[in-house]
PDB file of C-alpha atoms in Angstrom:
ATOM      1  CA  UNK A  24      49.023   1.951   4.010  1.00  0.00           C
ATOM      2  CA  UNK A  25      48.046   0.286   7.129  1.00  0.00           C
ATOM      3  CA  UNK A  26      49.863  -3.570   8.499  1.00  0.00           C
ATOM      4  CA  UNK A  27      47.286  -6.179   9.783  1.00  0.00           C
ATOM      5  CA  UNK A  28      49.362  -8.649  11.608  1.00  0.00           C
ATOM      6  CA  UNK A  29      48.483 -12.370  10.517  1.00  0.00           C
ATOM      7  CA  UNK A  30      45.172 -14.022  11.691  1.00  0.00           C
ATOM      8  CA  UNK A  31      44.793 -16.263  14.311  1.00  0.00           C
ATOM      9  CA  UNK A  32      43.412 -19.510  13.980  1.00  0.00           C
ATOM     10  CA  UNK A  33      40.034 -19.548  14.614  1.00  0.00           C
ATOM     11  CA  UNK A  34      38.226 -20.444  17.829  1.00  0.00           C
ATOM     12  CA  UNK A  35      35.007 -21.343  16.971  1.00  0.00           C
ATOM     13  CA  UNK A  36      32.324 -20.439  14.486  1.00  0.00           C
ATOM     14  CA  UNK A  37      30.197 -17.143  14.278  1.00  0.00           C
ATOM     15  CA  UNK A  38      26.939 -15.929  13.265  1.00  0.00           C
ATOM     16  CA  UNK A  39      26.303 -13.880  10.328  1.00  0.00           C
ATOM     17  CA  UNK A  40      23.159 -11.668   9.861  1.00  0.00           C
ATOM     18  CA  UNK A  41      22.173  -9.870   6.665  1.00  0.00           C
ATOM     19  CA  UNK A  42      19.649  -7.885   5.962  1.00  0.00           C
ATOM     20  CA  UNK A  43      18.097  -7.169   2.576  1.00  0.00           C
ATOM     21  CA  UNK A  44      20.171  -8.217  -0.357  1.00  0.00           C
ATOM     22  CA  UNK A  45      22.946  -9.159   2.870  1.00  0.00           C
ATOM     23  CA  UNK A  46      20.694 -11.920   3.738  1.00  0.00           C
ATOM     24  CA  UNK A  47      20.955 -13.402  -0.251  1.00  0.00           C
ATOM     25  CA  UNK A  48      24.591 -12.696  -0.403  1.00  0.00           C
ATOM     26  CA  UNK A  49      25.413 -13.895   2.752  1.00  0.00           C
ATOM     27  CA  UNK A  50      24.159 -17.499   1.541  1.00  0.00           C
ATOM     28  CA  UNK A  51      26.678 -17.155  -1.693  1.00  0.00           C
ATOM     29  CA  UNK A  52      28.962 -16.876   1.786  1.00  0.00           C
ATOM     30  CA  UNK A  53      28.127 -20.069   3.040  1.00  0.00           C
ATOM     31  CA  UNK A  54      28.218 -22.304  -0.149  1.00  0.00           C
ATOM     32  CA  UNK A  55      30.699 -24.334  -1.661  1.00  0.00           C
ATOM     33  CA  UNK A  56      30.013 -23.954  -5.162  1.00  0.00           C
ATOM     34  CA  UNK A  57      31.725 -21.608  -7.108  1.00  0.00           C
ATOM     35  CA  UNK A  58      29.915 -18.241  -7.315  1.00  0.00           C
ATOM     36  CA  UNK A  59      31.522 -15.689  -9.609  1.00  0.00           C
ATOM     37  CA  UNK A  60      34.829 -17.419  -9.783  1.00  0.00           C
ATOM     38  CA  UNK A  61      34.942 -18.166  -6.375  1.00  0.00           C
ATOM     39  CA  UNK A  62      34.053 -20.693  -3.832  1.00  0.00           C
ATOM     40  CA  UNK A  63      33.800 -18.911  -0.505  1.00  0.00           C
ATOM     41  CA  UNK A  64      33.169 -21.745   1.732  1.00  0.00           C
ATOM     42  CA  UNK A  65      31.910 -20.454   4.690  1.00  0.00           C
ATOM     43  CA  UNK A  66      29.676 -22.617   6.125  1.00  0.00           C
ATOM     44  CA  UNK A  67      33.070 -24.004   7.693  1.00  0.00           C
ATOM     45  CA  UNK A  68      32.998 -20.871  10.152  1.00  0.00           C
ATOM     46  CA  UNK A  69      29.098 -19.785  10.560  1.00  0.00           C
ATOM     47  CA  UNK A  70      27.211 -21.759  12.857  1.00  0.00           C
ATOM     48  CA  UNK A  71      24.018 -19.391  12.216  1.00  0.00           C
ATOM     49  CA  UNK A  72      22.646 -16.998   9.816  1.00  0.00           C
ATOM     50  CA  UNK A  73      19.722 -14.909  10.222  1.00  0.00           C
ATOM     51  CA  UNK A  74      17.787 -13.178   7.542  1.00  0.00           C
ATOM     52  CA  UNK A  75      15.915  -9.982   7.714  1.00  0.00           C
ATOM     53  CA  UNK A  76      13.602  -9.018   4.851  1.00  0.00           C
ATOM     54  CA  UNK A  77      15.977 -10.317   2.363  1.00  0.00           C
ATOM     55  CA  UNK A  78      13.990 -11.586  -0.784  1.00  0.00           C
ATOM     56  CA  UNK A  79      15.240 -15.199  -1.248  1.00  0.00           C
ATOM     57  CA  UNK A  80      12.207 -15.681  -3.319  1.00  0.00           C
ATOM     58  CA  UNK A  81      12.945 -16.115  -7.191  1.00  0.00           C
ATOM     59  CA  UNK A  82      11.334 -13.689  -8.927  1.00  0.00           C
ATOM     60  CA  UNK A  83      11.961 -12.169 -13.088  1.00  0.00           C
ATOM     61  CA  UNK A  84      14.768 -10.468 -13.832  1.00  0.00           C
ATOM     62  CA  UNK A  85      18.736 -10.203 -13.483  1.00  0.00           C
ATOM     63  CA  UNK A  86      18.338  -8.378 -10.235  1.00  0.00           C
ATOM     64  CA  UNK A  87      17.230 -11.843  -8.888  1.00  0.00           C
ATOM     65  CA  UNK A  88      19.992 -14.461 -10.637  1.00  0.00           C
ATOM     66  CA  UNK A  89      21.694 -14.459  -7.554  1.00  0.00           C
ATOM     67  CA  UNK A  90      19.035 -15.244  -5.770  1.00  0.00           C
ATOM     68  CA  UNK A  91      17.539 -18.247  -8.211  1.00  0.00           C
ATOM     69  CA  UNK A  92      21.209 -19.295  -7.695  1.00  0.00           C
ATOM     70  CA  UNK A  93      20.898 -19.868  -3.970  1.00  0.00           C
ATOM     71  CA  UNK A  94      18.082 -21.217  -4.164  1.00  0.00           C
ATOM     72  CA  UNK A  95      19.275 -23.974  -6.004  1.00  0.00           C
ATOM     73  CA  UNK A  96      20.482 -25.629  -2.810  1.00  0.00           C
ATOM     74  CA  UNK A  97      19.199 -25.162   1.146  1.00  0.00           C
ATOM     75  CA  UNK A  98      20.787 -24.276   4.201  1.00  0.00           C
ATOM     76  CA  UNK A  99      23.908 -26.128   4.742  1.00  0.00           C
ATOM     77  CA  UNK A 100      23.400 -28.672   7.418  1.00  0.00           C
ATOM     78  CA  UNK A 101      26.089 -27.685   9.144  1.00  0.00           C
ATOM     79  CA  UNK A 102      24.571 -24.215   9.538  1.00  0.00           C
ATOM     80  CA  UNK A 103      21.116 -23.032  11.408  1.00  0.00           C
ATOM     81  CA  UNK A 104      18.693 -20.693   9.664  1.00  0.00           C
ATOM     82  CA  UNK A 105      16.381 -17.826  10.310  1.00  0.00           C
ATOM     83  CA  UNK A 106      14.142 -15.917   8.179  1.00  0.00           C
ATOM     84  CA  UNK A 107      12.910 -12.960   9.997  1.00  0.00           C
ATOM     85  CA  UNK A 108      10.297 -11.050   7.808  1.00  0.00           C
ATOM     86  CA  UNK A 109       8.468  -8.076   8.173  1.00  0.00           C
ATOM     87  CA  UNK A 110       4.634  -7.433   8.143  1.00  0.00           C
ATOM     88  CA  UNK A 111       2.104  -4.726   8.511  1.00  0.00           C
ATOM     89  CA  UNK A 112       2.670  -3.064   5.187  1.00  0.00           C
ATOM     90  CA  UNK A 113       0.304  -4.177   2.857  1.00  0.00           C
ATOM     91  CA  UNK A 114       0.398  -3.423  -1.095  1.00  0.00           C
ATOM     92  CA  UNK A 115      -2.488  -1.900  -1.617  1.00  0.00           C
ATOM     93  CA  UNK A 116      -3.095   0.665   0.670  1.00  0.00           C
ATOM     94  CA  UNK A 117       1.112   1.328   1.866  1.00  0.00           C
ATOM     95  CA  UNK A 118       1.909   3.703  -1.028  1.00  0.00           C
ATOM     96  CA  UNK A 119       2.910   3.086  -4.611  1.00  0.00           C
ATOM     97  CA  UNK A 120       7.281   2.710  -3.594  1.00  0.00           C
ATOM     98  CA  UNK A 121       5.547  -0.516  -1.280  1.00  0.00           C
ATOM     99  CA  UNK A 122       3.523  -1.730  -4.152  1.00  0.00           C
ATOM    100  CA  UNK A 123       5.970  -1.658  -6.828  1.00  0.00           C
ATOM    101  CA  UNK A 124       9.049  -3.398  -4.285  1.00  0.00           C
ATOM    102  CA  UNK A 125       6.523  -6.066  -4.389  1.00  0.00           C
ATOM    103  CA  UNK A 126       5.441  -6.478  -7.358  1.00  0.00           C
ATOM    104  CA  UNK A 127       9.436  -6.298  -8.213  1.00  0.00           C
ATOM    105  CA  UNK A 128       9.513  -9.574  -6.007  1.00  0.00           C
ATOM    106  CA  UNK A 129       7.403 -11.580  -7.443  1.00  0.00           C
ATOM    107  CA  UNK A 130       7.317 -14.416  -9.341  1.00  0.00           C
ATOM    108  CA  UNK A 131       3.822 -14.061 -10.744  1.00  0.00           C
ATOM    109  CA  UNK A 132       3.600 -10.794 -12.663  1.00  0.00           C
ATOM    110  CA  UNK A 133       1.281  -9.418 -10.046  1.00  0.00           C
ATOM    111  CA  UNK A 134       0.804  -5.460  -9.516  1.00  0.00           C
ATOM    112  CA  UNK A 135       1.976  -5.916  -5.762  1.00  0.00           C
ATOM    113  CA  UNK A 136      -1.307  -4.962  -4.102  1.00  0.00           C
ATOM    114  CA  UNK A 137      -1.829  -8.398  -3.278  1.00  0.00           C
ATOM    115  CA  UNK A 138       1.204  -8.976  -0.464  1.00  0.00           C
ATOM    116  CA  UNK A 139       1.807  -7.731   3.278  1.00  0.00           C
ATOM    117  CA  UNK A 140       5.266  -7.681   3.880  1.00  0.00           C
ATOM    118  CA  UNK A 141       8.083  -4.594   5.484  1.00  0.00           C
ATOM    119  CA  UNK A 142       7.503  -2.045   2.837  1.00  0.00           C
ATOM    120  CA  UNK A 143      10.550  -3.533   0.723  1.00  0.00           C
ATOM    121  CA  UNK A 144      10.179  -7.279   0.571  1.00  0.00           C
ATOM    122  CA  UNK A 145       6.685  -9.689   0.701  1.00  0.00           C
ATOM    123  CA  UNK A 146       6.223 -11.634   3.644  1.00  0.00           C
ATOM    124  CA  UNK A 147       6.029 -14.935   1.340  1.00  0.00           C
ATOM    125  CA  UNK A 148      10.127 -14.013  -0.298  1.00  0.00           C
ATOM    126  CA  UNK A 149      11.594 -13.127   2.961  1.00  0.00           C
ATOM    127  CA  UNK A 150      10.656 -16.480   4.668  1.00  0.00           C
ATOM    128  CA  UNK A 151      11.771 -18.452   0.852  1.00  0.00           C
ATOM    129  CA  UNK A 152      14.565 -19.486   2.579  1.00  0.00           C
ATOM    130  CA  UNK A 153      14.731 -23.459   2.164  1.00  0.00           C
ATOM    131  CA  UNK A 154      15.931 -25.025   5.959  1.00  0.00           C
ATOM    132  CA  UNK A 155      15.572 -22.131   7.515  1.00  0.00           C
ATOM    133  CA  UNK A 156      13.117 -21.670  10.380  1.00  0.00           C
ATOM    134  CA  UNK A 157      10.449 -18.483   9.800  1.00  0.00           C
ATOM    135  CA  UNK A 158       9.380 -15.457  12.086  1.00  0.00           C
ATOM    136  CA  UNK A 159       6.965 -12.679  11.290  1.00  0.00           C
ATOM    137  CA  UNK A 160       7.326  -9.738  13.041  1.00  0.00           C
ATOM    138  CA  UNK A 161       4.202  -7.463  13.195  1.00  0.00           C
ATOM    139  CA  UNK A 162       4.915  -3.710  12.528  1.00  0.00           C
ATOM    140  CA  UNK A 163       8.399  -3.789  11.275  1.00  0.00           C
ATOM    141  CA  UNK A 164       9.411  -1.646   8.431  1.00  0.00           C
ATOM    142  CA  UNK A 165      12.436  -2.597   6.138  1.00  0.00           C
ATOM    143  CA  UNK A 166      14.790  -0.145   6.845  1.00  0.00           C
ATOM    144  CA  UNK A 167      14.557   3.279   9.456  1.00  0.00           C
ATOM    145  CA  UNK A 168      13.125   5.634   6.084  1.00  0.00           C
ATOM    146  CA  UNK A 169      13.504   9.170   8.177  1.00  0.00           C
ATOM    147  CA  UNK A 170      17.579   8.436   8.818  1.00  0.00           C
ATOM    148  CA  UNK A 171      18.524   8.366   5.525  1.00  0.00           C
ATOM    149  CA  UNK A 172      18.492  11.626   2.882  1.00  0.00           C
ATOM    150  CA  UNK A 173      15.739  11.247   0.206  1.00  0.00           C
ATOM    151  CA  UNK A 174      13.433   8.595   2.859  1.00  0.00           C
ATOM    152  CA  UNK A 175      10.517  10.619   2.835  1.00  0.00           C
ATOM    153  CA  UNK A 176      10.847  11.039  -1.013  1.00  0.00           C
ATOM    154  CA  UNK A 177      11.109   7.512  -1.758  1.00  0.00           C
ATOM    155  CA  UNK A 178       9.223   5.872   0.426  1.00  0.00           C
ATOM    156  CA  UNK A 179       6.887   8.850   2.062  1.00  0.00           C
ATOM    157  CA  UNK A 180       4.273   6.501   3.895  1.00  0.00           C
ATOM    158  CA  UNK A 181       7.119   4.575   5.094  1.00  0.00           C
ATOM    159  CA  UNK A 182       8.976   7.575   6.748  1.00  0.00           C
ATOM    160  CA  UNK A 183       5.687   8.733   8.129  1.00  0.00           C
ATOM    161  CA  UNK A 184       5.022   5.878   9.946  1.00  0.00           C
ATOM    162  CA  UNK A 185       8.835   5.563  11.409  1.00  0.00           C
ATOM    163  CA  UNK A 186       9.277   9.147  12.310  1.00  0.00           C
ATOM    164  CA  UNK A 187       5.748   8.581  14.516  1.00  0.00           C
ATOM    165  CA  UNK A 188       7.807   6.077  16.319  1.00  0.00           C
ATOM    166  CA  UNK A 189       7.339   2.517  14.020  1.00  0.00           C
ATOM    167  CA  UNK A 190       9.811  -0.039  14.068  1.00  0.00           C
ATOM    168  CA  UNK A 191      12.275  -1.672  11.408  1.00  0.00           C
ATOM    169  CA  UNK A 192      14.585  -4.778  12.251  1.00  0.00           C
ATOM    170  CA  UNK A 193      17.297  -2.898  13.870  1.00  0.00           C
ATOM    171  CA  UNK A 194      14.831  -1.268  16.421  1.00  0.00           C
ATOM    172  CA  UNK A 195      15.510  -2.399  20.247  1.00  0.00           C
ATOM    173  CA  UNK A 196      12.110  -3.966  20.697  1.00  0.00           C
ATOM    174  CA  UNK A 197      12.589  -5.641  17.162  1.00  0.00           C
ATOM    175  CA  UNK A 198      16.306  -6.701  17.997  1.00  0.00           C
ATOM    176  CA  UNK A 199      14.654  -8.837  21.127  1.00  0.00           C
ATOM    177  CA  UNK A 200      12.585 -10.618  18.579  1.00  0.00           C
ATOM    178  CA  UNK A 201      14.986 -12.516  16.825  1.00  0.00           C
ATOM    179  CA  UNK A 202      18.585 -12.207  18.117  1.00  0.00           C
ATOM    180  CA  UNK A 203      18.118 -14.443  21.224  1.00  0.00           C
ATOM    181  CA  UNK A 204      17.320 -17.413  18.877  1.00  0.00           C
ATOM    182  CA  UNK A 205      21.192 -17.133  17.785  1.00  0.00           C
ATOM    183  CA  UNK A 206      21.962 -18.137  21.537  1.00  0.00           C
ATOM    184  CA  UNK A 207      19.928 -21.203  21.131  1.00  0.00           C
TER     185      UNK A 207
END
């Protein structure tokens, strides 16, 4: 097995960015209550998290525990916040996989046809994020459906629309949107 010499101390703090559930589980990260068995405590070494279509809104359902968990406090003070979501995708007209992700996320028992959001996660649960400033980003998708084996069977409008050159959060133009307000 492989050696990893000891760690240095630290020199300053970092950013963190999560995307999906990431963006959830990264605030278990930054608490100090105990999550699991564990208190991770690392709003000590983030001075930033961003978000990107991660559901933070509660919603029915054990999928979503963790979730009501964070919920139950905000951003540490210590640490800035953004919620990046993505828009363009409405319920009712974005394919059945869109309207049922919705209607998965939310808290009302709706059908999902109701929301506009990144194919994956509502507009209104990625930006749930208590203390943390919002952005919408027109014409992002959740995730880049045509890499990934199954995409077009899944999510078929989805992959359409990416493969014809659509964006998702990790797309250059997208990138620009929201990683220079970590420099800030």
């Amino acid at each position: 097995r492989g050696y990893f010499p000891p760690a240095a101390e630290p020199k300053g703090r970092v950013a963190i960015v999560g995307h999906s559930a990431g963006g959830w589980i990264s605030r278990v990260y930054l608490s100090k209550r105990n999550y699991g068995g564990k208190v991770y405590g690392g709003s000590d070494f983030v001075h930033s998290i961003v978000t990107l279509g991660s559901p933070h809104g509660n919603a029915p359902g054990a999928a979503f525990k963790g979730v009501e968990w964070c919920n139950r406090e905000g951003l540490p003070e210590c640490v800035r916040g953004l919620a990046v979501a993505g828009a363009g995708f409405k319920g009712d007209s974005s394919g059945e996989f869109t309207q049922n992700c919705y209607a998965f996320c939310c808290n009302n028992g709706t059908d999902g046809t109701g929301y506009d959001g990144d194919g994956v996660t509502p507009v209104f649960s990625s930006l749930a994020f208590e203390g943390a400033e919002q952005l919408i980003v027109d014409d992002c998708t959740h995730f880049a459906w045509s890499d990934v084996f199954g995409g077009s069977f899944i999510a078929p409008d989805l992959t359409k629309h990416y493969k014809e050159g659509g964006s998702w959060y990790g797309t250059h133009g997208i990138i620009d949107k929201w990683a220079g307000w970590i420099a800030k």
